[in-house]
Amino acid sequence: MNVILLGAPGAGKGTQASKIAEKYNLLHISTGDIFRANIKGGTEIGKLAKSFIDAGKLVPDEVTCAIVKDRLTWEDAQNGYMLDGFPRNLFQAEELEKFAKIDICLNIDVDEALLMDRICGRRVCKCGESYHVSTLNGETKCRKCGGELYQREDDNPQTVKARLITYNTQTAPLIDYYKKQGKLATVTSGEGSPDEVFEQIVEILDK
Ligand code: AP5
Ligand code: MG
């Protein structure tokens, strides 16, 4: 099963991706995580991506599409995967069709008013786990691996505003794109607890 996770910044794509990966044994591919790993590693891709990410804009399509196309050829992607944060505009969606067969696009629907608080309160671990300060009770270490929690550089109000504009103008049209293809499943419980959201996703995927 090959799945796309669609949703605004802070909708809970990453949070649900780790739960889905565990239950369905799907590989989690997050283009945002790939870019952040490249930035940390000081690669050419990282240097290019950083300026776009800091500005809340999309990294150029040629770079992003080439990364995903290559990643999907790896051995570990052959038994099914979940794309988190890709595609993010119509061009990327059309490119994806040339090298992948998508079964379903899960759109996690969350009111925009909630997103700023969710994102600015997010704390992440290098292992991929993410938390919200409201549930951390002052803890500063990851509950899964004990790593130090930190805040993503693009999780500041100014960049979040730009990311939301980018989402609304470039990514949201993909909802209609996948609806027309009969592949869209809307996760209406996106404002519920992470477990409630996951429960609905399981219902959808088990069908
Ligand atoms: P990316 O890393 O994909 O960021 P994003 O899309 O902005 O999404 P987030 O990771 O911020 O949110 P999420 O939906 O994963 O939410 P999470 O589960 O963490 O992309 C970053 C940048 O990389 C882009 O801006 C762009 O520049 C570049 N990029 C990436 N892909 C690209 C592409 N294809 N093309 C070009 N450029 C690309 O949850 C958020 C918070 O809410 C957490 O604190 C979490 O604990 C909390 N939370 C989650 N679920 C719930 C819930 N149900 N109830 C309460 N709190 C919750
Ligand atoms: Mg994410």
Coordinates of C-alpha atoms and ligand atoms in Angstrom, one line a residue:
M1 CA 0.0 0.0 0.0
N2 CA 1.4 3.4 -1.0
V3 CA -0.1 6.4 0.9
I4 CA 0.1 10.1 0.7
L5 CA -0.4 12.1 3.8
L6 CA -1.8 15.5 3.0
G7 CA -2.4 18.3 5.4
A8 CA -1.4 21.9 6.4
P9 CA 1.7 22.5 8.5
G10 CA 1.0 21.2 11.9
A11 CA -2.0 19.1 10.9
G12 CA -0.4 16.1 12.4
K13 CA 1.2 14.3 9.4
G14 CA 4.4 13.4 11.2
T15 CA 2.6 12.4 14.4
Q16 CA 0.3 10.0 12.5
A17 CA 3.0 8.8 10.2
S18 CA 4.9 7.1 13.1
K19 CA 1.7 5.4 14.2
I20 CA 0.8 4.3 10.7
A21 CA 4.4 3.1 10.0
E22 CA 4.3 0.9 13.1
K23 CA 0.9 -0.7 12.5
Y24 CA 1.1 -1.2 8.8
N25 CA 4.8 -1.7 8.4
L26 CA 5.0 1.2 5.8
L27 CA 8.1 3.2 5.2
H28 CA 7.8 6.8 6.3
I29 CA 9.3 9.2 3.8
S30 CA 9.2 12.9 4.8
T31 CA 10.7 15.3 2.4
G32 CA 10.9 17.9 5.3
D33 CA 13.0 15.3 7.3
I34 CA 15.2 14.6 4.3
F35 CA 15.9 18.3 3.8
R36 CA 16.6 18.8 7.5
A37 CA 19.0 15.9 7.5
N38 CA 20.8 17.5 4.5
I39 CA 21.0 20.9 6.3
K40 CA 22.5 19.2 9.3
G41 CA 25.0 17.3 7.2
G42 CA 26.0 20.5 5.4
T43 CA 25.3 19.0 1.9
E44 CA 24.7 21.1 -1.3
I45 CA 21.1 20.1 -1.2
G46 CA 20.9 21.3 2.5
K47 CA 22.5 24.6 1.6
L48 CA 20.0 25.2 -1.1
A49 CA 17.0 24.0 0.9
K50 CA 17.7 26.1 4.0
S51 CA 16.9 29.4 2.4
F52 CA 13.6 28.2 1.1
I53 CA 12.6 26.4 4.4
D54 CA 13.6 29.5 6.5
A55 CA 11.3 31.6 4.2
G56 CA 8.4 29.2 4.4
K57 CA 8.6 28.5 0.7
L58 CA 8.8 25.3 -1.3
V59 CA 12.2 24.0 -2.2
P60 CA 12.5 23.9 -6.1
D61 CA 10.5 21.1 -7.7
E62 CA 13.4 19.6 -9.7
V63 CA 15.4 19.0 -6.5
T64 CA 12.5 17.7 -4.5
C65 CA 11.1 15.4 -7.2
A66 CA 14.6 13.9 -7.9
I67 CA 15.0 13.1 -4.2
V68 CA 11.7 11.3 -3.9
K69 CA 12.1 9.5 -7.2
D70 CA 15.4 8.1 -6.1
R71 CA 14.2 7.3 -2.6
L72 CA 11.4 5.2 -3.9
T73 CA 13.9 2.9 -5.7
W74 CA 15.5 1.8 -2.5
E75 CA 14.9 -1.8 -1.3
D76 CA 13.1 -0.7 1.9
A77 CA 10.4 1.2 -0.1
Q78 CA 9.3 -1.9 -2.1
N79 CA 6.8 -3.1 0.4
G80 CA 4.8 0.1 0.7
Y81 CA 5.4 3.6 1.9
M82 CA 3.9 6.8 3.2
L83 CA 4.8 10.1 1.6
D84 CA 4.6 12.9 4.2
G85 CA 4.9 16.4 2.7
F86 CA 5.1 15.3 -0.9
P87 CA 3.6 16.1 -3.3
R88 CA 3.1 19.8 -2.3
N89 CA 1.9 21.3 -5.6
L90 CA 0.3 20.2 -8.8
F91 CA 3.6 19.9 -10.7
Q92 CA 5.0 17.5 -8.0
A93 CA 1.7 15.5 -8.1
E94 CA 1.9 15.0 -11.9
E95 CA 5.6 14.1 -11.7
L96 CA 4.9 11.5 -9.0
E97 CA 2.5 9.7 -11.3
K98 CA 5.3 9.1 -13.7
F99 CA 7.3 7.0 -11.1
A100 CA 4.9 5.8 -8.5
K101 CA 1.5 4.2 -8.0
I102 CA -0.5 5.8 -5.2
D103 CA -3.4 3.9 -3.6
I104 CA -4.8 6.5 -1.3
C105 CA -4.3 10.1 -0.2
L106 CA -5.2 10.8 3.4
N107 CA -6.1 14.5 4.0
I108 CA -5.9 15.4 7.6
D109 CA -8.3 18.3 8.1
V110 CA -7.6 20.8 10.9
D111 CA -8.9 24.3 11.4
E112 CA -6.2 26.8 10.6
A113 CA -6.8 28.6 13.9
L114 CA -5.2 25.7 15.8
L115 CA -2.1 25.3 13.7
M116 CA 0.0 28.2 14.9
D117 CA -0.2 27.0 18.5
R118 CA 0.5 23.4 17.6
I119 CA 3.6 24.3 15.6
C120 CA 5.1 26.9 17.9
G121 CA 4.6 24.5 20.8
R122 CA 6.2 21.6 19.0
R123 CA 9.4 20.1 20.4
V124 CA 11.1 17.4 18.3
C125 CA 13.8 14.8 18.8
K126 CA 16.4 13.7 16.4
C127 CA 14.9 10.2 16.4
G128 CA 11.8 11.7 14.6
E129 CA 9.4 11.8 17.6
S130 CA 7.5 15.1 18.1
Y131 CA 5.7 16.4 21.1
H132 CA 3.7 19.5 22.2
V133 CA 4.8 21.5 25.2
S134 CA 1.3 21.2 26.7
T135 CA 1.8 17.5 27.1
L136 CA 5.4 17.5 28.1
N137 CA 5.0 18.6 31.7
G138 CA 8.3 20.4 31.6
E139 CA 10.2 17.3 30.3
T140 CA 13.1 18.0 28.0
K141 CA 14.0 14.5 26.9
C142 CA 12.4 12.2 24.3
R143 CA 10.2 9.6 25.9
K144 CA 11.2 7.1 23.2
C145 CA 15.0 7.4 23.0
G146 CA 16.0 9.8 25.8
G147 CA 17.4 12.4 23.2
E148 CA 17.3 16.1 24.0
L149 CA 14.2 17.8 22.6
Y150 CA 14.6 21.0 20.5
Q151 CA 12.5 23.4 18.5
R152 CA 12.6 23.4 14.6
E153 CA 14.1 26.6 13.2
D154 CA 11.1 27.1 10.9
D155 CA 8.7 26.8 13.9
N156 CA 8.5 30.5 14.6
P157 CA 5.4 32.7 14.0
Q158 CA 6.8 34.6 11.0
T159 CA 7.9 31.5 9.1
V160 CA 4.7 29.6 10.1
K161 CA 2.6 32.4 8.6
A162 CA 4.5 32.1 5.3
R163 CA 4.2 28.3 5.4
L164 CA 0.4 28.6 5.8
I165 CA 0.2 30.9 2.8
T166 CA 2.3 28.4 0.8
Y167 CA 0.0 25.6 1.8
N168 CA -3.2 27.5 1.0
T169 CA -2.0 28.7 -2.4
Q170 CA 0.0 25.7 -3.7
T171 CA -0.8 22.5 -1.7
A172 CA -4.5 22.8 -0.9
P173 CA -5.5 22.4 -4.6
L174 CA -4.2 18.8 -4.3
I175 CA -7.3 18.0 -2.3
D176 CA -9.4 18.4 -5.4
Y177 CA -6.8 16.7 -7.6
Y178 CA -7.0 13.5 -5.6
K179 CA -10.7 13.8 -5.1
K180 CA -11.1 13.8 -8.9
Q181 CA -8.9 10.6 -9.1
G182 CA -11.2 8.9 -6.5
K183 CA -8.2 8.5 -4.2
L184 CA -9.0 11.1 -1.5
A185 CA -10.0 10.1 2.0
T186 CA -10.7 12.9 4.4
V187 CA -9.7 12.5 8.0
T188 CA -12.4 14.6 9.6
S189 CA -11.2 14.0 13.2
G190 CA -8.0 16.0 12.7
E191 CA -8.8 18.2 15.6
G192 CA -9.3 15.3 18.0
S193 CA -6.5 13.7 20.1
P194 CA -3.7 11.9 18.2
D195 CA -5.3 8.6 19.2
E196 CA -8.7 9.7 17.9
V197 CA -7.2 10.8 14.6
F198 CA -5.3 7.5 14.3
E199 CA -8.5 5.5 15.0
Q200 CA -10.2 7.1 12.0
I201 CA -7.1 6.5 9.8
V202 CA -7.1 2.8 10.8
E203 CA -10.8 2.6 9.9
I204 CA -10.1 4.1 6.5
L205 CA -7.0 2.1 5.7
D206 CA -8.5 -1.2 6.9
K207 CA -11.2 -0.8 4.2
Ligands
AP5_1 P1 7.7 19.7 6.6 O1 8.7 19.2 7.5 O2 6.9 18.7 5.8 O3 6.7 20.6 7.4 P2 5.1 21.0 7.3 O4 4.4 20.5 6.1 O5 5.1 22.4 7.5 O6 4.5 20.1 8.4 P3 4.9 20.0 9.9 O7 6.0 19.0 10.0 O8 5.2 21.3 10.5 O9 3.6 19.5 10.5 P4 3.0 18.0 10.7 O10 1.7 17.9 9.9 O11 4.0 17.0 10.4 O12 2.6 18.1 12.2 P5 3.1 17.3 13.5 O13 2.6 15.9 13.5 O14 4.6 17.5 13.7 O15 8.3 20.7 5.6 C1 9.2 21.7 6.0 C2 9.7 22.6 4.9 O16 10.4 21.7 4.0 C3 8.6 23.2 4.0 O17 8.1 24.4 4.5 C4 9.4 23.4 2.7 O18 10.2 24.5 2.7 C5 10.2 22.1 2.6 N1 9.6 21.0 1.9 C6 9.1 19.8 2.4 N2 8.6 19.1 1.5 C7 8.6 19.8 0.3 C8 8.2 19.5 -1.0 N3 7.5 18.4 -1.3 N4 8.4 20.4 -1.9 C9 9.1 21.6 -1.6 N5 9.5 21.9 -0.4 C10 9.3 21.0 0.6 O19 2.3 18.0 14.6 C11 2.5 19.4 14.9 C12 2.3 19.7 16.4 O20 1.0 19.4 16.8 C13 3.2 18.8 17.3 O21 3.6 19.6 18.4 C14 2.3 17.7 17.7 O22 2.7 17.1 19.0 C15 1.0 18.4 17.8 N6 -0.2 17.5 17.4 C16 -0.2 16.6 16.3 N7 -1.4 16.0 16.3 C17 -2.1 16.5 17.3 C18 -3.5 16.3 17.7 N8 -4.3 15.4 17.1 N9 -3.9 17.0 18.7 C19 -3.1 17.9 19.4 N10 -1.8 18.2 19.0 C20 -1.3 17.5 18.0
MG2 MG 6.0 16.9 9.8

